[in-house]
Coordinates of C-alpha atoms and ligand atoms in Angstrom, one line a residue:
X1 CA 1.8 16.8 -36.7
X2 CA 1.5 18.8 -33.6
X3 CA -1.1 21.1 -32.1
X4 CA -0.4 24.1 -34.4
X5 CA -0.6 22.2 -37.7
X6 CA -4.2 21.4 -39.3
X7 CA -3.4 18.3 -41.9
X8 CA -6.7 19.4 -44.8
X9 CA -7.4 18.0 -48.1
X10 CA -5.5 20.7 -49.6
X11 CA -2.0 20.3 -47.6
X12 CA -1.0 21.6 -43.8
X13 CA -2.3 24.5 -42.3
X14 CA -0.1 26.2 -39.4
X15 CA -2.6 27.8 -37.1
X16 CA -1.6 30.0 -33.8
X17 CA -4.6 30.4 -31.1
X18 CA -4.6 33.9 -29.6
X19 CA -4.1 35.6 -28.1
X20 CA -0.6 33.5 -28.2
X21 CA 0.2 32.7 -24.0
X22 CA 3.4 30.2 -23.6
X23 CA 2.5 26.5 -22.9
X24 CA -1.2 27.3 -23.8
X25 CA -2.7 23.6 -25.3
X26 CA -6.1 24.6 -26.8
X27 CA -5.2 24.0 -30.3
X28 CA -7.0 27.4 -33.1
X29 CA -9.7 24.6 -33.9
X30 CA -12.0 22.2 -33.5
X31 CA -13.5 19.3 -34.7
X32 CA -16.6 21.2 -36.2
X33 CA -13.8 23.5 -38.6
X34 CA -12.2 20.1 -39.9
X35 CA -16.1 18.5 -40.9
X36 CA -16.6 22.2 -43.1
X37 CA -13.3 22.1 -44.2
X38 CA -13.8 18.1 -45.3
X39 CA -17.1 18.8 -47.2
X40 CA -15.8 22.1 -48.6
X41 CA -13.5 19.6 -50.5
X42 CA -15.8 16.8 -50.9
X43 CA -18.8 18.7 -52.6
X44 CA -15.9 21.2 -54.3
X45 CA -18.1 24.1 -53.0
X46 CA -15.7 26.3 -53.6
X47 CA -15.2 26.3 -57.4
X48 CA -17.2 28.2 -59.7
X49 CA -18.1 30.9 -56.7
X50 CA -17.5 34.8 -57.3
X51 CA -18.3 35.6 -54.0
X52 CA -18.2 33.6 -50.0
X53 CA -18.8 35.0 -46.4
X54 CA -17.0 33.5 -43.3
X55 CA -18.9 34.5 -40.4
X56 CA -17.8 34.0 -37.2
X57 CA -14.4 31.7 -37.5
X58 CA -12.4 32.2 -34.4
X59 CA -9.3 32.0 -35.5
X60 CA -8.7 31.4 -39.1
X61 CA -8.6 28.0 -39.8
X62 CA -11.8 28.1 -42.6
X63 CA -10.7 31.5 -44.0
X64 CA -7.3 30.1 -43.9
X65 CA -8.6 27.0 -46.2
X66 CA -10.5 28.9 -48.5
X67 CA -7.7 31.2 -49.4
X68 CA -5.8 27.9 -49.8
X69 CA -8.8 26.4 -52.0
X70 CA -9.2 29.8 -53.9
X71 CA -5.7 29.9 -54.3
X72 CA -5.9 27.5 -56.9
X73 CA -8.3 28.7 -59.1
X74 CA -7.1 31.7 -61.4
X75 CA -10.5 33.7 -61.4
X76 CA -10.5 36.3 -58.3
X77 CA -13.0 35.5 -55.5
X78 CA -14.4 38.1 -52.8
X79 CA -13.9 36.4 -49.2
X80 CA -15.4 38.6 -46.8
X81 CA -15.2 38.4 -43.0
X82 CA -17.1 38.8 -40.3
X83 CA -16.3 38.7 -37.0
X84 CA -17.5 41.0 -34.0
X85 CA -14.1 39.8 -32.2
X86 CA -10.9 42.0 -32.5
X87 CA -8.7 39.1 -30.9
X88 CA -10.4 36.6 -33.6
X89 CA -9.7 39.3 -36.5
X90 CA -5.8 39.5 -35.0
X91 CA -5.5 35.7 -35.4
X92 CA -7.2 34.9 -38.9
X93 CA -5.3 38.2 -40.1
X94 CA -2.0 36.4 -38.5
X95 CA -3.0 32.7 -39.5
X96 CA -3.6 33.9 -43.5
X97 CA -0.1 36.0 -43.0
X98 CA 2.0 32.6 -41.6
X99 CA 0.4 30.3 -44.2
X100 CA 1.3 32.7 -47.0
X101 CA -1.8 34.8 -47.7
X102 CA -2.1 38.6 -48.0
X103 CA -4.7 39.8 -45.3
X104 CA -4.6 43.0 -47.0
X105 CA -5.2 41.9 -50.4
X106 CA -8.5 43.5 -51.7
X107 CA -10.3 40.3 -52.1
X108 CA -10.3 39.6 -48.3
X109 CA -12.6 42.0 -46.8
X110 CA -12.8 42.3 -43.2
X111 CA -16.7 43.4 -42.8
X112 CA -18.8 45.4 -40.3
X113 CA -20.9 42.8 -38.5
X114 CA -23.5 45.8 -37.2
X115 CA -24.3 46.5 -41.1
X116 CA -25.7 44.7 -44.4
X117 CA -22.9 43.5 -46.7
X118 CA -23.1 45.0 -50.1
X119 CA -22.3 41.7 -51.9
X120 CA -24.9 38.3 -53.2
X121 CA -23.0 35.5 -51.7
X122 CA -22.5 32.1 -53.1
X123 CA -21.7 30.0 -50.2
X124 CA -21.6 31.2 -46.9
X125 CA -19.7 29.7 -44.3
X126 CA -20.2 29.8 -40.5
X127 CA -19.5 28.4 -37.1
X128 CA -22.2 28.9 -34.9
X129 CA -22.0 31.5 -32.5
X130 CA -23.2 30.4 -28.5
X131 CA -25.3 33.5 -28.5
X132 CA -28.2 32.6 -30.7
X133 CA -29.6 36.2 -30.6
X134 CA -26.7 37.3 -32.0
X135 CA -27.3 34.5 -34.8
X136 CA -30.3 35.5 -35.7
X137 CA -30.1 39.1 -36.1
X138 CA -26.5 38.7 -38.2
X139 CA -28.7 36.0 -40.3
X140 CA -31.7 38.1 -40.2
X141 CA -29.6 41.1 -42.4
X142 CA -27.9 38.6 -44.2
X143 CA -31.1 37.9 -46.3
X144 CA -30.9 40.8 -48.6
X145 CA -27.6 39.0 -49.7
X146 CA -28.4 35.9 -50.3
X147 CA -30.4 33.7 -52.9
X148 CA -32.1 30.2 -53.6
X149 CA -28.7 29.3 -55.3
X150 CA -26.6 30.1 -51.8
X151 CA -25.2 27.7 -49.9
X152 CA -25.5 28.1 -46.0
X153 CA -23.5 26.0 -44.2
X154 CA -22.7 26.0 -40.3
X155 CA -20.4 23.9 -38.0
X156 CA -21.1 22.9 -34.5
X157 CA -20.0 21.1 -31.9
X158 CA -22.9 19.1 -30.7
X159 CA -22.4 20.3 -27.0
X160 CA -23.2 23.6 -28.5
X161 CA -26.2 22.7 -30.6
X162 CA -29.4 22.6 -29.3
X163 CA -32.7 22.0 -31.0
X164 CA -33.3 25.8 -30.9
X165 CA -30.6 27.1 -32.7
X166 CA -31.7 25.0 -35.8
X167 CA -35.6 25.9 -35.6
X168 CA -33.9 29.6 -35.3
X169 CA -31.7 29.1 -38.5
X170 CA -35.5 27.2 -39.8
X171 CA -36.9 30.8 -39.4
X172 CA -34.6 33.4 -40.6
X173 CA -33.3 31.4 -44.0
X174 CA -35.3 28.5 -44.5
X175 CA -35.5 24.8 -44.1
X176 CA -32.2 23.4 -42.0
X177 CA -30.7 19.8 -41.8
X178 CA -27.7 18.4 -40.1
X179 CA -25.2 16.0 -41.0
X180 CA -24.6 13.0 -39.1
X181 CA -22.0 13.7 -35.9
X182 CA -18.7 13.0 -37.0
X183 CA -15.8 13.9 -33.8
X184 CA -18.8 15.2 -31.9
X185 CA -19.4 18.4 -34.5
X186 CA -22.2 18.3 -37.0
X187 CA -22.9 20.2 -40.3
X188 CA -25.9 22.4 -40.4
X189 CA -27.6 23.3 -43.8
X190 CA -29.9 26.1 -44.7
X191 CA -31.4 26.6 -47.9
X192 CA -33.0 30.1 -48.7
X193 CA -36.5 30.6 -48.5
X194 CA -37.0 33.8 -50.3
X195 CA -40.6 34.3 -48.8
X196 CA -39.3 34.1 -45.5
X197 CA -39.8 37.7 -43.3
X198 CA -38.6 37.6 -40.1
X199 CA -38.5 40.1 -37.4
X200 CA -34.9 41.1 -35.9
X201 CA -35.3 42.8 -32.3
X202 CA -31.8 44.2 -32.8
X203 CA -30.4 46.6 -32.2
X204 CA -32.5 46.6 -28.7
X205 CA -33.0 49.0 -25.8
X206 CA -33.7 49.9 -22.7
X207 CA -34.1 52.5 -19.8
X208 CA -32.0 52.8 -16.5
X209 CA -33.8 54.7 -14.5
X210 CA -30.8 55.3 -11.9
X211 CA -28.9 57.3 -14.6
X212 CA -32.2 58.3 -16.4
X213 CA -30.7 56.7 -20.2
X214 CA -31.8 54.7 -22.7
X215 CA -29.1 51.9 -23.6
X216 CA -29.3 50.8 -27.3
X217 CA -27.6 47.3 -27.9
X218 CA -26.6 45.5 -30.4
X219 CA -27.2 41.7 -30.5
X220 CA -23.8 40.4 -29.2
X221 CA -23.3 42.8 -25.9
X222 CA -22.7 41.9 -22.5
X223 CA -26.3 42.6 -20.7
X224 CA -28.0 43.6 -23.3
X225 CA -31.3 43.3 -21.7
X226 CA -30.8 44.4 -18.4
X227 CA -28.1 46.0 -16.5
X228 CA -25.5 43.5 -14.8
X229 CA -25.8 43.6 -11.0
X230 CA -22.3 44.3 -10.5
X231 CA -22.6 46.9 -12.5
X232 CA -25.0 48.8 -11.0
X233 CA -23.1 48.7 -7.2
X234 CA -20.4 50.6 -9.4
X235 CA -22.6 52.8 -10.8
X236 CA -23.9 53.7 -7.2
X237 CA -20.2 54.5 -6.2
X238 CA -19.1 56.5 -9.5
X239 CA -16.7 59.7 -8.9
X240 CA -17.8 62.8 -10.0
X241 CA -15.2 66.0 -10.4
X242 CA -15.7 68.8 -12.5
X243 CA -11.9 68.4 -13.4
X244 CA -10.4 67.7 -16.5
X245 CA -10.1 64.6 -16.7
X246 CA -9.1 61.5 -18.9
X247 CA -11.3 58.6 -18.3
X248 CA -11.5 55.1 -19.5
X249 CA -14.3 53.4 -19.6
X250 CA -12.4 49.3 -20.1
X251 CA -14.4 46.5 -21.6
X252 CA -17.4 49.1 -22.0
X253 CA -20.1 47.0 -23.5
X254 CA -22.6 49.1 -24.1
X255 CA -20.5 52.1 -22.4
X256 CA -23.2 52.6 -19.5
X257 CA -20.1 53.1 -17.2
X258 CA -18.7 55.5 -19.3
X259 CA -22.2 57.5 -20.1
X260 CA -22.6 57.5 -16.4
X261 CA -19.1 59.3 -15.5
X262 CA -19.8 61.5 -18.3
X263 CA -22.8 62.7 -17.0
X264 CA -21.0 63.5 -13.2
X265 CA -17.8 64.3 -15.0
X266 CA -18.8 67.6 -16.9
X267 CA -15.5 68.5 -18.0
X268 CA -14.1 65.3 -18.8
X269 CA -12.4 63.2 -22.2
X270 CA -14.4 59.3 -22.6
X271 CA -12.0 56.2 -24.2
X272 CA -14.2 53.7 -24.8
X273 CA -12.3 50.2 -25.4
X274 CA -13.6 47.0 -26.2
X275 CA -12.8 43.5 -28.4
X276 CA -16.4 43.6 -29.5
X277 CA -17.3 45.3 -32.7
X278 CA -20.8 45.5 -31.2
X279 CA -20.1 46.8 -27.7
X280 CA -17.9 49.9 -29.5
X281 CA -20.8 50.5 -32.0
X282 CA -23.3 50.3 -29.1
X283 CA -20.9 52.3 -26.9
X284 CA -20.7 55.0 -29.3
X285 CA -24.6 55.4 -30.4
X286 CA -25.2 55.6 -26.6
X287 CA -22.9 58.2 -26.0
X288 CA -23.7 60.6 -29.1
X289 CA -26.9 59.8 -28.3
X290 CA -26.8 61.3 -25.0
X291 CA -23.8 63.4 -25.5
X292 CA -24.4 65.0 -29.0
X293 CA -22.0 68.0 -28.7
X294 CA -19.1 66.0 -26.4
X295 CA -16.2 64.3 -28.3
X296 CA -14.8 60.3 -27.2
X297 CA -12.5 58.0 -28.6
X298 CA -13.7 54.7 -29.5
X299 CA -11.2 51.9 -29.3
X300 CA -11.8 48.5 -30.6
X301 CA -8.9 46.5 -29.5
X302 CA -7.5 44.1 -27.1
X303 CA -7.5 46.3 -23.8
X304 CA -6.0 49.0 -23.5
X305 CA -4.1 49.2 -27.0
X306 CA -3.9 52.6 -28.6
X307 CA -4.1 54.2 -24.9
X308 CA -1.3 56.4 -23.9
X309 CA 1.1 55.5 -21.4
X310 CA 0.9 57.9 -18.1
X311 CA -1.9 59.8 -19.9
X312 CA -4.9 58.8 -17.6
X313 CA -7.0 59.7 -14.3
X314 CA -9.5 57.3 -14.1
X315 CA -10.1 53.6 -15.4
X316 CA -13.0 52.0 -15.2
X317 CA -13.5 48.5 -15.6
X318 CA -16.3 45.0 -14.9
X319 CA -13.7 42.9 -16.3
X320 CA -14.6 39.7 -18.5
X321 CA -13.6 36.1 -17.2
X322 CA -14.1 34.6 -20.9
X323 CA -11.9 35.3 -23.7
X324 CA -13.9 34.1 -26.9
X325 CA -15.2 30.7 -25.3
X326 CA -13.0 29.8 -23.3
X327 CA -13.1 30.9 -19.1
X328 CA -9.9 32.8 -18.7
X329 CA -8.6 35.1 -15.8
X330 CA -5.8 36.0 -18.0
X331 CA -7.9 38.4 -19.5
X332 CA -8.7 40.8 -16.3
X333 CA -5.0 40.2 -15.4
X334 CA -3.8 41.7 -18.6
X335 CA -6.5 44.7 -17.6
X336 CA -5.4 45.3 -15.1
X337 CA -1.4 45.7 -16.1
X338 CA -2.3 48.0 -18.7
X339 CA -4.4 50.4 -16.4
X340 CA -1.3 50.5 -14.5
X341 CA 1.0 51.9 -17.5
X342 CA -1.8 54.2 -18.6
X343 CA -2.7 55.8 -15.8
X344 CA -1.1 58.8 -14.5
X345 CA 0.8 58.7 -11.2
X346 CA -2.1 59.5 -8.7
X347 CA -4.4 58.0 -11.1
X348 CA -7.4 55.1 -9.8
X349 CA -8.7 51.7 -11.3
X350 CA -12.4 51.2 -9.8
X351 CA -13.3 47.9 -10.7
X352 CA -16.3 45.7 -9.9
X353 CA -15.5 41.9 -9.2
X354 CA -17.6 38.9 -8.3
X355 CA -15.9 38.6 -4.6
X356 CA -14.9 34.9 -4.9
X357 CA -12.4 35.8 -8.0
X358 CA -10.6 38.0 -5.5
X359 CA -9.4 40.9 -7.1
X360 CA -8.5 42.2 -4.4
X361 CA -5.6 40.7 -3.8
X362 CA -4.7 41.0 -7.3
X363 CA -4.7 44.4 -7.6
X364 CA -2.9 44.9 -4.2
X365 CA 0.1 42.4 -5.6
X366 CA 0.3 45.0 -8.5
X367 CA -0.5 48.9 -7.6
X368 CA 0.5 48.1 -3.5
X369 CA -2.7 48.9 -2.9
X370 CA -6.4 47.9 -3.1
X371 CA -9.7 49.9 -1.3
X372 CA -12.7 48.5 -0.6
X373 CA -15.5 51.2 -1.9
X374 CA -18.5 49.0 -1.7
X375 CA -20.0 45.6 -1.5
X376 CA -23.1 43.4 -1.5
X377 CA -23.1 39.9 -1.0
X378 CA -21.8 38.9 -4.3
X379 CA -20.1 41.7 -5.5
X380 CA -17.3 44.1 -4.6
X381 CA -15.8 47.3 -6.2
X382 CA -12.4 48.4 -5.0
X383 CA -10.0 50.9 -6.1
X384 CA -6.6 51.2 -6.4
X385 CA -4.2 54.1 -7.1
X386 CA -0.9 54.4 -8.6
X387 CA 1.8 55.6 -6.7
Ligands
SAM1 C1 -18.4 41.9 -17.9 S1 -18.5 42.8 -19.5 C2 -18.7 44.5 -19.0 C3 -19.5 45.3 -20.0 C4 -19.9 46.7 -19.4 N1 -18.8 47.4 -18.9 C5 -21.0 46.6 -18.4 O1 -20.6 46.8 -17.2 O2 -22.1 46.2 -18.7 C6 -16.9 42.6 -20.1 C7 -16.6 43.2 -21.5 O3 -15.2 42.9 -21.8 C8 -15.1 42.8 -23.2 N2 -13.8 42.1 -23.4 C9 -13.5 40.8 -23.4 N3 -12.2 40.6 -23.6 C10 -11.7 41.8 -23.9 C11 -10.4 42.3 -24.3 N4 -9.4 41.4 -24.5 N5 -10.2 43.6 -24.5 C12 -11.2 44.5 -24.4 N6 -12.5 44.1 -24.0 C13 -12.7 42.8 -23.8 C14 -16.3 42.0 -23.6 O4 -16.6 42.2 -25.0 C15 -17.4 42.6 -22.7 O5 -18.0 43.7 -23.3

């Protein structure tokens, strides 16, 4: 058995982690995704069910095993998905493909994580997100779905479990238990409590009174309470033109970067991009909100994907140092290639950098070049323009 094959109840699994990088060890799951898969099989949840949400599996290992499960039974059962995680959708749409499942079969649903499912689940199926706001508010609108007959079962590492996130789970669907630790991951189960009515905050907002918005936010955004600090040193710097130009507002989270060069960029097209369902959604309420009678594009994909080569003026970019859970510099790297091929010769990156992951030299290594524009003691943005 090596790192890409999952040995379950039901026969090996062959599981990619993505996105795929050469002599990368992290194996596409953990020891919380073999205790569900395990009691899946021991308590034969998954017979007699018309209908099972996965929520939140990184990578595809528990969508991959109930296809396998379901497989097996002749009656055809809905699995939806939901993710807010283009790069986890990629790798449970590739995992189902290499272990012989059609991704694009209609009983695999890939669903909206912003919206209410239009489905009464049996058994629903989980691995606990680290943002428990983002729990709460997906398990919050999960209600209307659900019944005194569901099961609601979560996996966690225990590193990743505190008290709270159980007392949360307590008060959006009902009384919660966990399993004993086996491996260091425990089981958590929730059984619906139909009289249950709790609040959900989300979406959220709030005013910026530099740029004189209102930022709505959905549950899983970067800063969706208050505007980052390096941020705002970029916002203080933005370009204005009354040109027509293309910009790109990269890893936009709630696209305040973007609104921003809209407003000192009259004449100019947004591209929003981001991997999070929610930071597109939020990105694009915030702009029609602001902008009712301007037109964007709304990209959610990994980076720059679906972004013409040569075919921009400006990127913009606070690049992530996580990819899903893991810390990863990889990520801004990869950024930072791709504004290269999209931007038009004579084109600019700004970005905006804590100033110990030196970007700087970074960027010089790969345009030839690299301006300082501004700094503060823990934050600097600098520019750099293709030659
Ligand atoms: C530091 S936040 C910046 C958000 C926003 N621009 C701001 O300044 O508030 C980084 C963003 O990168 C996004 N992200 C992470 N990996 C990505 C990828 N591979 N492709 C596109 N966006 C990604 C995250 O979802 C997050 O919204």
């Amino acid at each position: 058995m090596n790192e890409i094959e999952l040995q379950t109840p039901l026969g090996v699994l062959t599981l990619k982690r993505f996105p795929v990088r050469s002599g990368d060890r992290l194996r596409a799951w953990d020891a919380a995704d073999e205790l569900l898969i395990n009691h899946l099989d021991e308590q034969q949840l998954l017979t007699h069910k018309d209908c099972v949400l996965v929520f939140d599996d990184q990578f595809g290992a528990l969508t991959s095993y109930i296809c396998l499960a379901l497989a097996k039974s002749n009656k055809p059962v809905v699995v939806d998905v939901m993710t807010d995680s283009f790069i986890s959708q990629q790798a449970i749409i590739e995992n189902l493909t290499v272990n012989g499942f059609d991704s694009t079969n209609s009983h695999i649903r890939f669903i909206d994580n912003t919206a209410i499912p239009d489905k009464h689940y049996d058994l629903v199926v989980y691995k606990l997100p680290r943002n428990h706001g983002y729990l709460a508010d997906v398990m919050q609108r999960l209600r209307t779905c659900l019944s005194e007959k569901t099961a609601v079962i979560g996996g966690a590492m225990v590193k990743y479990l505190p008290k709270n996130a159980l007392s949360l789970m307590e008060n959006t669907i009902g009384s919660t238990k966990t399993s004993l630790a086996a491996k260091k991951a425990r089981l958590i189960f929730s059984s619906f409590d139909p009289t249950l009515q709790p609040d959900n905050p989300y979406p959220s907002s709030y005013s910026l009174e530099e740029i004189d918005v209102e930022l709505v936010n959905h549950s899983n955004v970067f800063s969706r309470e208050s505007l980052d600090i390096g941020t705002r040193l970029l916002l203080a710097v933005m370009p204005e033109s009354d040109d027509d130009l293309i910009i790109v507002d990269l890893a936009c989270g709630n696209g305040v970067m973007g609104v921003s060069a809209a407003q000192l960029n009259p004449n100019a097209d947004l591209i929003f991009c981001d991997e999070s369902n929610m930071a597109v959604a939020s990105a694009q309420e915030n702009f029609k909100g602001h902008f009712p009678d301007r037109s964007a594009t709304f990209n959610h994909a990994d980076c720059l994907a679906g972004v013409d080569p040569n075919s921009v003026d400006l990127v913009l970019c606070n690049p992530p140092f996580h990819q899903q859970n893991t810390v990863s510099e990889h990520v801004g790297w990869q950024m930072f290639k791709e504004s290269l091929g999209c931007l038009k010769p004579g084109g600019e990156l700004w970005i905006v950098g804590n100033r110990h992951l030196g970007y700087h030299v970074k960027l010089k290594k790969l345009f030839g070049n690299a301006t300082l524009v501004d700094s503060s003691s823990k934050f600097v943005v600098i520019k750099a323009v293709k030659r």
